[in-house]
PDB file of C-alpha atoms and ligand atoms in Angstrom:
ATOM      1  CA  MET A   1      79.524 174.912  87.571  1.00 98.00           C
ATOM      2  CA  VAL A   2      81.662 172.633  89.708  1.00 98.00           C
ATOM      3  CA  GLY A   3      79.705 169.526  90.724  1.00 98.00           C
ATOM      4  CA  VAL A   4      76.670 168.478  88.745  1.00 98.00           C
ATOM      5  CA  GLY A   5      74.971 165.977  91.031  1.00 97.00           C
ATOM      6  CA  VAL A   6      71.340 166.521  92.051  1.00 96.00           C
ATOM      7  CA  MET A   7      71.818 170.110  93.247  1.00 98.00           C
ATOM      8  CA  GLY A   8      74.404 171.079  90.633  1.00 98.00           C
ATOM      9  CA  ALA A   9      72.341 169.804  87.704  1.00 98.00           C
ATOM     10  CA  ASP A  10      69.374 171.801  89.000  1.00 98.00           C
ATOM     11  CA  HIS A  11      71.535 174.939  89.272  1.00 98.00           C
ATOM     12  CA  ALA A  12      72.938 174.337  85.774  1.00 98.00           C
ATOM     13  CA  ALA A  13      69.424 174.461  84.306  1.00 97.00           C
ATOM     14  CA  ARG A  14      68.690 177.548  86.403  1.00 98.00           C
ATOM     15  CA  LEU A  15      71.820 179.347  85.140  1.00 96.00           C
ATOM     16  CA  ALA A  16      71.155 178.341  81.558  1.00 94.00           C
ATOM     17  CA  HIS A  17      67.423 179.119  81.416  1.00 95.00           C
ATOM     18  CA  ARG A  18      66.062 181.133  84.320  1.00 95.00           C
ATOM     19  CA  VAL A  19      68.689 183.595  85.507  1.00 97.00           C
ATOM     20  CA  ALA A  20      69.336 186.885  83.714  1.00 97.00           C
ATOM     21  CA  GLY A  21      72.888 188.114  83.180  1.00 97.00           C
ATOM     22  CA  ALA A  22      74.690 184.757  83.193  1.00 96.00           C
ATOM     23  CA  ALA A  23      75.737 182.208  80.622  1.00 96.00           C
ATOM     24  CA  LEU A  24      76.643 178.674  81.600  1.00 98.00           C
ATOM     25  CA  VAL A  25      79.978 178.035  79.845  1.00 98.00           C
ATOM     26  CA  ALA A  26      81.663 175.092  81.570  1.00 98.00           C
ATOM     27  CA  VAL A  27      80.968 172.242  83.971  1.00 98.00           C
ATOM     28  CA  SER A  28      83.222 169.917  85.922  1.00 98.00           C
ATOM     29  CA  ASP A  29      82.447 166.775  87.908  1.00 98.00           C
ATOM     30  CA  PRO A  30      84.537 163.781  89.034  1.00 97.00           C
ATOM     31  CA  ASP A  31      81.953 161.686  87.153  1.00 98.00           C
ATOM     32  CA  MET A  32      82.892 162.726  83.597  1.00 97.00           C
ATOM     33  CA  GLY A  33      79.878 160.926  82.142  1.00 98.00           C
ATOM     34  CA  ARG A  34      77.546 162.925  84.355  1.00 98.00           C
ATOM     35  CA  ALA A  35      79.359 166.153  83.416  1.00 98.00           C
ATOM     36  CA  ALA A  36      79.065 165.315  79.708  1.00 98.00           C
ATOM     37  CA  ALA A  37      75.353 164.524  80.063  1.00 98.00           C
ATOM     38  CA  VAL A  38      74.646 167.841  81.798  1.00 97.00           C
ATOM     39  CA  ALA A  39      76.794 169.821  79.324  1.00 98.00           C
ATOM     40  CA  SER A  40      75.084 168.250  76.321  1.00 97.00           C
ATOM     41  CA  ALA A  41      71.680 169.420  77.596  1.00 97.00           C
ATOM     42  CA  PHE A  42      72.691 173.043  76.902  1.00 96.00           C
ATOM     43  CA  ALA A  43      74.260 174.783  73.927  1.00 94.00           C
ATOM     44  CA  GLY A  44      77.961 175.671  74.023  1.00 95.00           C
ATOM     45  CA  VAL A  45      78.852 174.236  77.428  1.00 98.00           C
ATOM     46  CA  ARG A  46      82.338 172.725  77.796  1.00 98.00           C
ATOM     47  CA  VAL A  47      83.325 169.879  80.112  1.00 98.00           C
ATOM     48  CA  VAL A  48      86.537 170.623  82.012  1.00 98.00           C
ATOM     49  CA  ALA A  49      88.150 167.623  83.650  1.00 96.00           C
ATOM     50  CA  SER A  50      89.493 169.260  86.778  1.00 97.00           C
ATOM     51  CA  PRO A  51      87.602 171.706  89.013  1.00 98.00           C
ATOM     52  CA  LEU A  52      90.776 173.741  89.572  1.00 98.00           C
ATOM     53  CA  ALA A  53      91.305 174.051  85.802  1.00 98.00           C
ATOM     54  CA  LEU A  54      87.693 175.227  85.444  1.00 98.00           C
ATOM     55  CA  ILE A  55      88.215 177.852  88.155  1.00 98.00           C
ATOM     56  CA  ALA A  56      91.449 179.035  86.444  1.00 98.00           C
ATOM     57  CA  ASP A  57      89.859 179.087  82.955  1.00 98.00           C
ATOM     58  CA  SER A  58      89.974 182.560  81.440  1.00 98.00           C
ATOM     59  CA  GLY A  59      86.518 182.038  79.926  1.00 97.00           C
ATOM     60  CA  VAL A  60      85.021 181.635  83.410  1.00 98.00           C
ATOM     61  CA  ASP A  61      84.098 184.843  85.281  1.00 98.00           C
ATOM     62  CA  ALA A  62      82.392 183.341  88.333  1.00 98.00           C
ATOM     63  CA  VAL A  63      81.947 179.883  89.818  1.00 98.00           C
ATOM     64  CA  LEU A  64      78.991 178.081  91.362  1.00 98.00           C
ATOM     65  CA  LEU A  65      80.269 175.261  93.592  1.00 98.00           C
ATOM     66  CA  ALA A  66      77.876 172.359  94.132  1.00 98.00           C
ATOM     67  CA  SER A  67      80.622 169.893  95.017  1.00 98.00           C
ATOM     68  CA  PRO A  68      80.676 168.049  98.366  1.00 96.00           C
ATOM     69  CA  GLY A  69      81.597 170.117 101.441  1.00 96.00           C
ATOM     70  CA  SER A  70      84.894 168.237 101.766  1.00 97.00           C
ATOM     71  CA  ALA A  71      86.076 169.802  98.461  1.00 98.00           C
ATOM     72  CA  HIS A  72      85.042 173.368  99.243  1.00 98.00           C
ATOM     73  CA  GLU A  73      88.116 174.724 101.018  1.00 98.00           C
ATOM     74  CA  GLU A  74      90.498 174.079  98.138  1.00 98.00           C
ATOM     75  CA  GLN A  75      87.985 175.218  95.523  1.00 98.00           C
ATOM     76  CA  VAL A  76      86.940 178.424  97.316  1.00 98.00           C
ATOM     77  CA  LEU A  77      90.612 179.282  97.923  1.00 98.00           C
ATOM     78  CA  ALA A  78      91.254 178.814  94.191  1.00 98.00           C
ATOM     79  CA  CYS A  79      88.352 181.165  93.337  1.00 98.00           C
ATOM     80  CA  LEU A  80      89.744 183.759  95.764  1.00 98.00           C
ATOM     81  CA  SER A  81      93.248 183.437  94.311  1.00 98.00           C
ATOM     82  CA  PHE A  82      91.856 184.252  90.843  1.00 98.00           C
ATOM     83  CA  GLY A  83      89.636 187.029  92.250  1.00 97.00           C
ATOM     84  CA  LYS A  84      86.501 185.247  90.988  1.00 98.00           C
ATOM     85  CA  PRO A  85      83.152 185.503  92.774  1.00 98.00           C
ATOM     86  CA  VAL A  86      81.899 182.162  94.060  1.00 98.00           C
ATOM     87  CA  LEU A  87      78.517 180.894  95.208  1.00 98.00           C
ATOM     88  CA  CYS A  88      79.419 177.968  97.451  1.00 98.00           C
ATOM     89  CA  GLU A  89      76.695 175.497  98.396  1.00 98.00           C
ATOM     90  CA  LYS A  90      76.305 174.775 102.100  1.00 98.00           C
ATOM     91  CA  PRO A  91      78.038 173.654 104.215  1.00 98.00           C
ATOM     92  CA  LEU A  92      80.920 176.078 103.598  1.00 98.00           C
ATOM     93  CA  THR A  93      83.361 173.406 104.821  1.00 98.00           C
ATOM     94  CA  LEU A  94      83.279 170.528 107.285  1.00 97.00           C
ATOM     95  CA  SER A  95      85.384 172.068 110.060  1.00 96.00           C
ATOM     96  CA  ALA A  96      85.499 175.414 111.819  1.00 96.00           C
ATOM     97  CA  ALA A  97      89.274 175.584 111.290  1.00 96.00           C
ATOM     98  CA  SER A  98      88.960 175.249 107.504  1.00 97.00           C
ATOM     99  CA  SER A  99      86.038 177.712 107.331  1.00 97.00           C
ATOM    100  CA  LEU A 100      88.120 180.185 109.316  1.00 96.00           C
ATOM    101  CA  ARG A 101      90.936 179.854 106.764  1.00 97.00           C
ATOM    102  CA  LEU A 102      88.424 180.976 104.109  1.00 98.00           C
ATOM    103  CA  VAL A 103      87.340 183.946 106.242  1.00 97.00           C
ATOM    104  CA  ALA A 104      91.021 184.914 106.578  1.00 97.00           C
ATOM    105  CA  ALA A 105      91.725 184.471 102.854  1.00 98.00           C
ATOM    106  CA  GLU A 106      88.777 186.636 101.819  1.00 98.00           C
ATOM    107  CA  ARG A 107      89.669 189.234 104.402  1.00 97.00           C
ATOM    108  CA  ALA A 108      93.234 189.370 103.106  1.00 98.00           C
ATOM    109  CA  LEU A 109      91.804 190.236  99.675  1.00 96.00           C
ATOM    110  CA  GLY A 110      89.918 193.131 101.234  1.00 95.00           C
ATOM    111  CA  ARG A 111      86.627 192.495  99.410  1.00 95.00           C
ATOM    112  CA  ARG A 112      83.780 190.014  99.599  1.00 97.00           C
ATOM    113  CA  LEU A 113      83.768 187.371  96.878  1.00 97.00           C
ATOM    114  CA  VAL A 114      82.028 184.452  98.613  1.00 98.00           C
ATOM    115  CA  GLN A 115      78.274 183.896  98.924  1.00 98.00           C
ATOM    116  CA  VAL A 116      77.157 180.774 100.822  1.00 98.00           C
ATOM    117  CA  GLY A 117      74.133 178.806  99.600  1.00 98.00           C
ATOM    118  CA  PHE A 118      71.746 179.344 102.508  1.00 98.00           C
ATOM    119  CA  MET A 119      68.801 179.661 100.146  1.00 98.00           C
ATOM    120  CA  ARG A 120      66.126 179.950 102.816  1.00 98.00           C
ATOM    121  CA  ARG A 121      67.130 183.612 103.223  1.00 98.00           C
ATOM    122  CA  PHE A 122      65.702 184.090  99.701  1.00 98.00           C
ATOM    123  CA  ASP A 123      62.557 181.972 100.090  1.00 98.00           C
ATOM    124  CA  PRO A 124      59.471 184.235  99.814  1.00 98.00           C
ATOM    125  CA  SER A 125      57.748 182.667 102.846  1.00 98.00           C
ATOM    126  CA  TYR A 126      60.859 183.019 105.022  1.00 98.00           C
ATOM    127  CA  THR A 127      61.582 186.582 103.868  1.00 98.00           C
ATOM    128  CA  ARG A 128      57.938 187.487 104.602  1.00 98.00           C
ATOM    129  CA  LEU A 129      58.294 186.117 108.125  1.00 98.00           C
ATOM    130  CA  GLN A 130      61.617 187.894 108.625  1.00 98.00           C
ATOM    131  CA  SER A 131      60.292 191.234 107.442  1.00 98.00           C
ATOM    132  CA  SER A 132      57.187 190.915 109.703  1.00 98.00           C
ATOM    133  CA  LEU A 133      59.124 190.076 112.865  1.00 98.00           C
ATOM    134  CA  SER A 134      58.727 193.572 114.314  1.00 98.00           C
ATOM    135  CA  SER A 135      54.932 192.988 114.414  1.00 98.00           C
ATOM    136  CA  ILE A 136      55.269 190.310 117.127  1.00 98.00           C
ATOM    137  CA  GLY A 137      57.586 192.202 119.445  1.00 98.00           C
ATOM    138  CA  ARG A 138      60.817 190.756 120.759  1.00 98.00           C
ATOM    139  CA  LEU A 139      61.543 187.316 119.304  1.00 98.00           C
ATOM    140  CA  LEU A 140      61.667 184.717 122.089  1.00 99.00           C
ATOM    141  CA  VAL A 141      61.541 181.221 120.596  1.00 99.00           C
ATOM    142  CA  LEU A 142      61.742 179.524 117.194  1.00 98.00           C
ATOM    143  CA  HIS A 143      60.284 176.069 116.537  1.00 99.00           C
ATOM    144  CA  ASN A 144      61.355 174.289 113.355  1.00 99.00           C
ATOM    145  CA  VAL A 145      60.431 171.051 111.632  1.00 98.00           C
ATOM    146  CA  HIS A 146      62.669 169.744 108.827  1.00 98.00           C
ATOM    147  CA  ARG A 147      61.636 166.436 107.258  1.00 98.00           C
ATOM    148  CA  ASN A 148      62.885 164.702 104.109  1.00 98.00           C
ATOM    149  CA  VAL A 149      61.232 161.631 102.589  1.00 98.00           C
ATOM    150  CA  SER A 150      64.391 159.523 102.640  1.00 98.00           C
ATOM    151  CA  ALA A 151      68.146 159.731 102.306  1.00 97.00           C
ATOM    152  CA  PRO A 152      70.760 157.322 100.972  1.00 94.00           C
ATOM    153  CA  ALA A 153      72.390 154.932 103.472  1.00 93.00           C
ATOM    154  CA  SER A 154      75.598 156.967 103.118  1.00 95.00           C
ATOM    155  CA  PHE A 155      73.829 159.877 104.852  1.00 96.00           C
ATOM    156  CA  ARG A 156      74.973 159.219 108.426  1.00 97.00           C
ATOM    157  CA  SER A 157      73.777 160.905 111.636  1.00 98.00           C
ATOM    158  CA  GLU A 158      76.614 163.494 111.555  1.00 98.00           C
ATOM    159  CA  MET A 159      75.510 164.501 108.055  1.00 98.00           C
ATOM    160  CA  ILE A 160      71.986 165.138 109.333  1.00 98.00           C
ATOM    161  CA  VAL A 161      73.588 167.809 111.517  1.00 98.00           C
ATOM    162  CA  ARG A 162      76.059 169.189 108.944  1.00 98.00           C
ATOM    163  CA  ASP A 163      73.918 169.036 105.778  1.00 97.00           C
ATOM    164  CA  SER A 164      70.308 169.283 106.982  1.00 98.00           C
ATOM    165  CA  LEU A 165      70.187 170.947 110.426  1.00 98.00           C
ATOM    166  CA  VAL A 166      72.702 173.543 109.165  1.00 98.00           C
ATOM    167  CA  HIS A 167      69.773 175.306 107.451  1.00 98.00           C
ATOM    168  CA  GLU A 168      68.092 175.875 110.826  1.00 99.00           C
ATOM    169  CA  VAL A 169      71.447 176.992 112.230  1.00 98.00           C
ATOM    170  CA  ASP A 170      71.516 179.734 109.603  1.00 98.00           C
ATOM    171  CA  VAL A 171      67.794 180.552 109.967  1.00 99.00           C
ATOM    172  CA  ALA A 172      68.283 180.929 113.748  1.00 99.00           C
ATOM    173  CA  ARG A 173      71.241 183.310 113.319  1.00 98.00           C
ATOM    174  CA  TRP A 174      69.403 185.275 110.637  1.00 98.00           C
ATOM    175  CA  LEU A 175      66.030 185.642 112.386  1.00 98.00           C
ATOM    176  CA  PHE A 176      67.485 186.377 115.822  1.00 98.00           C
ATOM    177  CA  ALA A 177      70.345 188.471 114.347  1.00 98.00           C
ATOM    178  CA  ASP A 178      72.417 186.800 117.032  1.00 97.00           C
ATOM    179  CA  GLU A 179      75.030 184.086 117.432  1.00 96.00           C
ATOM    180  CA  ILE A 180      74.365 180.596 118.767  1.00 97.00           C
ATOM    181  CA  ALA A 181      75.893 180.086 122.208  1.00 97.00           C
ATOM    182  CA  SER A 182      75.299 176.362 122.681  1.00 98.00           C
ATOM    183  CA  VAL A 183      73.865 173.389 120.847  1.00 98.00           C
ATOM    184  CA  SER A 184      72.286 170.138 122.093  1.00 98.00           C
ATOM    185  CA  VAL A 185      71.401 167.378 119.653  1.00 98.00           C
ATOM    186  CA  LEU A 186      69.278 164.582 121.094  1.00 98.00           C
ATOM    187  CA  ALA A 187      68.695 161.183 119.546  1.00 98.00           C
ATOM    188  CA  GLY A 188      65.735 159.208 120.864  1.00 98.00           C
ATOM    189  CA  LEU A 189      63.853 156.398 119.167  1.00 98.00           C
ATOM    190  CA  SER A 190      65.188 155.904 115.640  1.00 98.00           C
ATOM    191  CA  SER A 191      62.782 155.166 112.833  1.00 98.00           C
ATOM    192  CA  ARG A 192      62.940 151.655 111.448  1.00 98.00           C
ATOM    193  CA  SER A 193      63.087 153.323 108.030  1.00 97.00           C
ATOM    194  CA  ALA A 194      66.473 154.812 108.889  1.00 97.00           C
ATOM    195  CA  PRO A 195      69.527 152.876 107.672  1.00 96.00           C
ATOM    196  CA  SER A 196      71.153 150.710 110.308  1.00 96.00           C
ATOM    197  CA  GLY A 197      73.105 152.795 112.830  1.00 96.00           C
ATOM    198  CA  VAL A 198      71.646 156.134 111.708  1.00 98.00           C
ATOM    199  CA  ARG A 199      69.974 158.115 114.497  1.00 98.00           C
ATOM    200  CA  ASP A 200      66.921 159.667 112.859  1.00 98.00           C
ATOM    201  CA  PRO A 201      64.959 161.744 113.866  1.00 98.00           C
ATOM    202  CA  LEU A 202      67.105 164.135 115.895  1.00 98.00           C
ATOM    203  CA  VAL A 203      65.901 166.996 118.077  1.00 99.00           C
ATOM    204  CA  ALA A 204      68.200 169.990 118.427  1.00 99.00           C
ATOM    205  CA  VAL A 205      68.079 172.862 120.881  1.00 99.00           C
ATOM    206  CA  PHE A 206      70.103 176.024 120.270  1.00 99.00           C
ATOM    207  CA  ARG A 207      70.579 178.675 122.942  1.00 98.00           C
ATOM    208  CA  MET A 208      71.241 182.046 121.368  1.00 98.00           C
ATOM    209  CA  ALA A 209      73.820 184.368 122.925  1.00 96.00           C
ATOM    210  CA  GLY A 210      71.037 186.820 123.834  1.00 97.00           C
ATOM    211  CA  GLY A 211      68.918 184.119 125.531  1.00 98.00           C
ATOM    212  CA  GLY A 212      66.547 183.075 122.703  1.00 98.00           C
ATOM    213  CA  ILE A 213      65.808 179.368 122.267  1.00 99.00           C
ATOM    214  CA  VAL A 214      65.447 177.407 119.029  1.00 99.00           C
ATOM    215  CA  THR A 215      64.037 173.882 118.784  1.00 99.00           C
ATOM    216  CA  THR A 216      64.287 171.773 115.626  1.00 99.00           C
ATOM    217  CA  GLU A 217      63.105 168.288 114.776  1.00 99.00           C
ATOM    218  CA  VAL A 218      65.075 167.012 111.806  1.00 98.00           C
ATOM    219  CA  PHE A 219      63.870 163.719 110.320  1.00 98.00           C
ATOM    220  CA  ILE A 220      65.343 162.751 106.986  1.00 98.00           C
ATOM    221  CA  ASN A 221      63.688 159.351 106.505  1.00 98.00           C
ATOM    222  CA  SER A 222      60.163 160.489 107.379  1.00 98.00           C
ATOM    223  CA  GLN A 223      58.635 158.573 104.434  1.00 97.00           C
ATOM    224  CA  THR A 224      55.910 161.167 103.987  1.00 95.00           C
ATOM    225  CA  GLY A 225      57.010 164.241 102.033  1.00 97.00           C
ATOM    226  CA  TYR A 226      59.347 167.223 102.182  1.00 98.00           C
ATOM    227  CA  GLU A 227      58.062 169.152 105.168  1.00 98.00           C
ATOM    228  CA  VAL A 228      59.783 172.314 106.376  1.00 98.00           C
ATOM    229  CA  ARG A 229      58.016 174.527 108.904  1.00 98.00           C
ATOM    230  CA  CYS A 230      59.042 177.374 111.155  1.00 98.00           C
ATOM    231  CA  GLU A 231      57.178 179.187 113.916  1.00 98.00           C
ATOM    232  CA  ALA A 232      58.577 182.377 115.392  1.00 99.00           C
ATOM    233  CA  VAL A 233      57.164 183.190 118.833  1.00 99.00           C
ATOM    234  CA  GLY A 234      57.390 186.790 120.011  1.00 98.00           C
ATOM    235  CA  GLU A 235      56.126 188.814 122.949  1.00 98.00           C
ATOM    236  CA  ARG A 236      52.961 189.776 121.031  1.00 98.00           C
ATOM    237  CA  GLY A 237      52.143 186.784 118.837  1.00 98.00           C
ATOM    238  CA  SER A 238      53.649 184.296 116.468  1.00 98.00           C
ATOM    239  CA  LEU A 239      54.389 183.952 112.755  1.00 98.00           C
ATOM    240  CA  PHE A 240      54.553 180.791 110.665  1.00 98.00           C
ATOM    241  CA  VAL A 241      56.221 179.413 107.602  1.00 98.00           C
ATOM    242  CA  ASP A 242      53.951 176.491 106.828  1.00 98.00           C
ATOM    243  CA  ALA A 243      54.599 173.565 104.502  1.00 98.00           C
ATOM    244  CA  PRO A 244      52.606 173.599 101.239  1.00 97.00           C
ATOM    245  CA  ARG A 245      49.953 170.859 100.957  1.00 97.00           C
ATOM    246  CA  PRO A 246      50.136 168.316  99.487  1.00 97.00           C
ATOM    247  CA  LEU A 247      53.703 168.079 100.702  1.00 98.00           C
ATOM    248  CA  PRO A 248      56.317 168.571  97.985  1.00 98.00           C
ATOM    249  CA  ALA A 249      58.485 165.581  97.119  1.00 97.00           C
ATOM    250  CA  ASP A 250      61.846 167.200  97.819  1.00 98.00           C
ATOM    251  CA  PHE A 251      63.834 170.364  98.434  1.00 98.00           C
ATOM    252  CA  LEU A 252      64.273 171.072  94.720  1.00 98.00           C
ATOM    253  CA  SER A 253      60.542 171.609  94.309  1.00 98.00           C
ATOM    254  CA  ARG A 254      59.844 173.195  97.739  1.00 98.00           C
ATOM    255  CA  PHE A 255      62.642 175.729  97.406  1.00 98.00           C
ATOM    256  CA  ALA A 256      62.637 176.197  93.602  1.00 98.00           C
ATOM    257  CA  SER A 257      61.827 179.897  93.797  1.00 98.00           C
ATOM    258  CA  ALA A 258      64.272 180.397  96.682  1.00 98.00           C
ATOM    259  CA  TYR A 259      67.058 178.900  94.546  1.00 98.00           C
ATOM    260  CA  ASP A 260      66.031 181.055  91.558  1.00 98.00           C
ATOM    261  CA  LEU A 261      66.090 184.223  93.677  1.00 98.00           C
ATOM    262  CA  GLU A 262      69.345 183.210  95.371  1.00 98.00           C
ATOM    263  CA  VAL A 263      71.201 182.513  92.134  1.00 98.00           C
ATOM    264  CA  GLN A 264      69.736 185.631  90.478  1.00 98.00           C
ATOM    265  CA  ALA A 265      70.907 187.754  93.440  1.00 98.00           C
ATOM    266  CA  TRP A 266      74.355 186.196  93.150  1.00 98.00           C
ATOM    267  CA  VAL A 267      74.610 186.757  89.391  1.00 98.00           C
ATOM    268  CA  SER A 268      73.397 190.356  89.748  1.00 98.00           C
ATOM    269  CA  SER A 269      75.942 190.936  92.502  1.00 97.00           C
ATOM    270  CA  CYS A 270      78.712 189.562  90.242  1.00 96.00           C
ATOM    271  CA  VAL A 271      77.630 191.866  87.412  1.00 96.00           C
ATOM    272  CA  GLU A 272      77.410 194.867  89.724  1.00 95.00           C
ATOM    273  CA  GLY A 273      80.623 194.009  91.575  1.00 92.00           C
ATOM    274  CA  ARG A 274      79.117 194.008  95.086  1.00 89.00           C
ATOM    275  CA  ALA A 275      78.633 190.888  97.137  1.00 85.00           C
ATOM    276  CA  ALA A 276      75.168 190.019  98.452  1.00 87.00           C
ATOM    277  CA  GLY A 277      73.524 187.413 100.629  1.00 96.00           C
ATOM    278  CA  PRO A 278      75.039 185.267 103.357  1.00 98.00           C
ATOM    279  CA  GLY A 279      78.815 185.382 103.245  1.00 98.00           C
ATOM    280  CA  VAL A 280      81.871 183.465 104.350  1.00 97.00           C
ATOM    281  CA  TRP A 281      81.388 184.677 107.932  1.00 97.00           C
ATOM    282  CA  ASP A 282      77.883 183.163 108.020  1.00 97.00           C
ATOM    283  CA  GLY A 283      79.319 179.955 106.598  1.00 98.00           C
ATOM    284  CA  TYR A 284      81.996 179.918 109.295  1.00 97.00           C
ATOM    285  CA  ALA A 285      79.558 180.632 112.139  1.00 97.00           C
ATOM    286  CA  ALA A 286      77.292 177.838 110.864  1.00 98.00           C
ATOM    287  CA  THR A 287      80.216 175.410 110.721  1.00 98.00           C
ATOM    288  CA  THR A 288      81.165 176.186 114.339  1.00 97.00           C
ATOM    289  CA  ALA A 289      77.571 175.446 115.431  1.00 98.00           C
ATOM    290  CA  SER A 290      77.439 172.229 113.371  1.00 98.00           C
ATOM    291  CA  GLU A 291      80.707 171.093 114.897  1.00 97.00           C
ATOM    292  CA  ALA A 292      79.239 171.639 118.378  1.00 98.00           C
ATOM    293  CA  GLY A 293      76.081 169.788 117.276  1.00 98.00           C
ATOM    294  CA  VAL A 294      78.035 166.740 116.119  1.00 98.00           C
ATOM    295  CA  ARG A 295      79.937 166.691 119.417  1.00 98.00           C
ATOM    296  CA  SER A 296      76.688 166.943 121.380  1.00 98.00           C
ATOM    297  CA  LEU A 297      75.168 164.066 119.419  1.00 98.00           C
ATOM    298  CA  GLN A 298      78.243 161.966 120.194  1.00 98.00           C
ATOM    299  CA  ASN A 299      78.013 162.911 123.897  1.00 98.00           C
ATOM    300  CA  GLY A 300      74.419 161.820 124.393  1.00 97.00           C
ATOM    301  CA  GLY A 301      72.856 165.234 123.784  1.00 98.00           C
ATOM    302  CA  GLU A 302      74.821 167.254 126.365  1.00 98.00           C
ATOM    303  CA  PRO A 303      74.853 170.964 125.457  1.00 98.00           C
ATOM    304  CA  VAL A 304      78.113 171.958 123.763  1.00 98.00           C
ATOM    305  CA  ALA A 305      79.248 175.585 123.836  1.00 98.00           C
ATOM    306  CA  VAL A 306      79.884 177.225 120.475  1.00 97.00           C
ATOM    307  CA  GLU A 307      83.059 179.267 120.455  1.00 85.00           C
ATOM    308  CA  THR A 308      81.388 182.570 119.598  1.00 72.00           C
ATOM    309  CA  PRO A 309      83.686 184.168 117.055  1.00 67.00           C
ATOM    310  CA  SER A 310      84.809 187.661 117.962  1.00 72.00           C
TER     311      SER A 310
HETATM  312  C1  ISE B   1      70.134 168.847 101.382  1.00 71.34           C
HETATM  313  O1  ISE B   1      71.529 168.934 101.117  1.00 71.34           O
HETATM  314  C2  ISE B   1      69.575 170.210 101.545  1.00 71.34           C
HETATM  315  O2  ISE B   1      70.238 171.204 101.566  1.00 71.34           O
HETATM  316  C3  ISE B   1      68.127 170.224 101.847  1.00 71.34           C
HETATM  317  O3  ISE B   1      67.629 171.525 101.969  1.00 71.34           O
HETATM  318  C4  ISE B   1      67.880 169.449 103.115  1.00 71.34           C
HETATM  319  O4  ISE B   1      66.496 169.380 103.353  1.00 71.34           O
HETATM  320  C5  ISE B   1      68.427 168.031 103.001  1.00 71.34           C
HETATM  321  O5  ISE B   1      68.224 167.364 104.225  1.00 71.34           O
HETATM  322  C6  ISE B   1      69.910 168.061 102.660  1.00 71.34           C
HETATM  323  O6  ISE B   1      70.372 166.753 102.469  1.00 71.34           O
END
């Protein structure tokens, strides 16, 4: 495990206790105290000071990266250079150019080694919706709601696009099986619960290359509960992913089984030597859409075209 903050510590427990076929052997974090605390919660886990040394370690077969997105390019490249499978938390990186370098590096190896942490593709309610899509005819519109209780003041408006809305970017690409052609991100009234200068909530509109439309309200200081909903509207009806009631407190509880299934699928794919789940291409496509979303937010919500990768 590289990075044992909130998400990484949760994954560490998952790897150690709930996933078959894996053993947690080493952790690394810039906060050595935090790394030591996580390691000491499990038997036989070493703390390695540098993430690159952990990736190079001969006792490490595969790496789960839960470090910040700004560290991912160097760390994923290191995993690829050692031929080690990597599950990289979203976002893959913070810029389309750096994500594209990862696509190129994996392609040069000639085999898939990267899975990107878009866990909603493993969530039972989302997979049920996805597998029932044919029952509602051609998919026309998706409506999403994505609310968090609160976020630290360091979570700025751009991060709402890159770290939160990026889930709906991936859900849109997955459910439509299509690329996003343009993104608008509108900021209206900001909640007085949002830190000064943070535009929250935001409303995003994606136009898919094939004409579908996706709307998303993303509100990370909603004060109420963790509320994620999705409605897929087709030519013959609609399908929902509803939020459990009472609302869960956070994403760790709402998506606990999605994370379990995601990490189990990744571990099984490492054991079997075949990559599974969303890959580096999906991470790249999501980064291009997020980049367009940040630009739209900065330009007052004007639609920004996404350079559809060929
Ligand atoms: C967080 O990083 C996640 O991935 C959660 O799913 C999302 O709801 C939250 O807004 C992000 O900060």
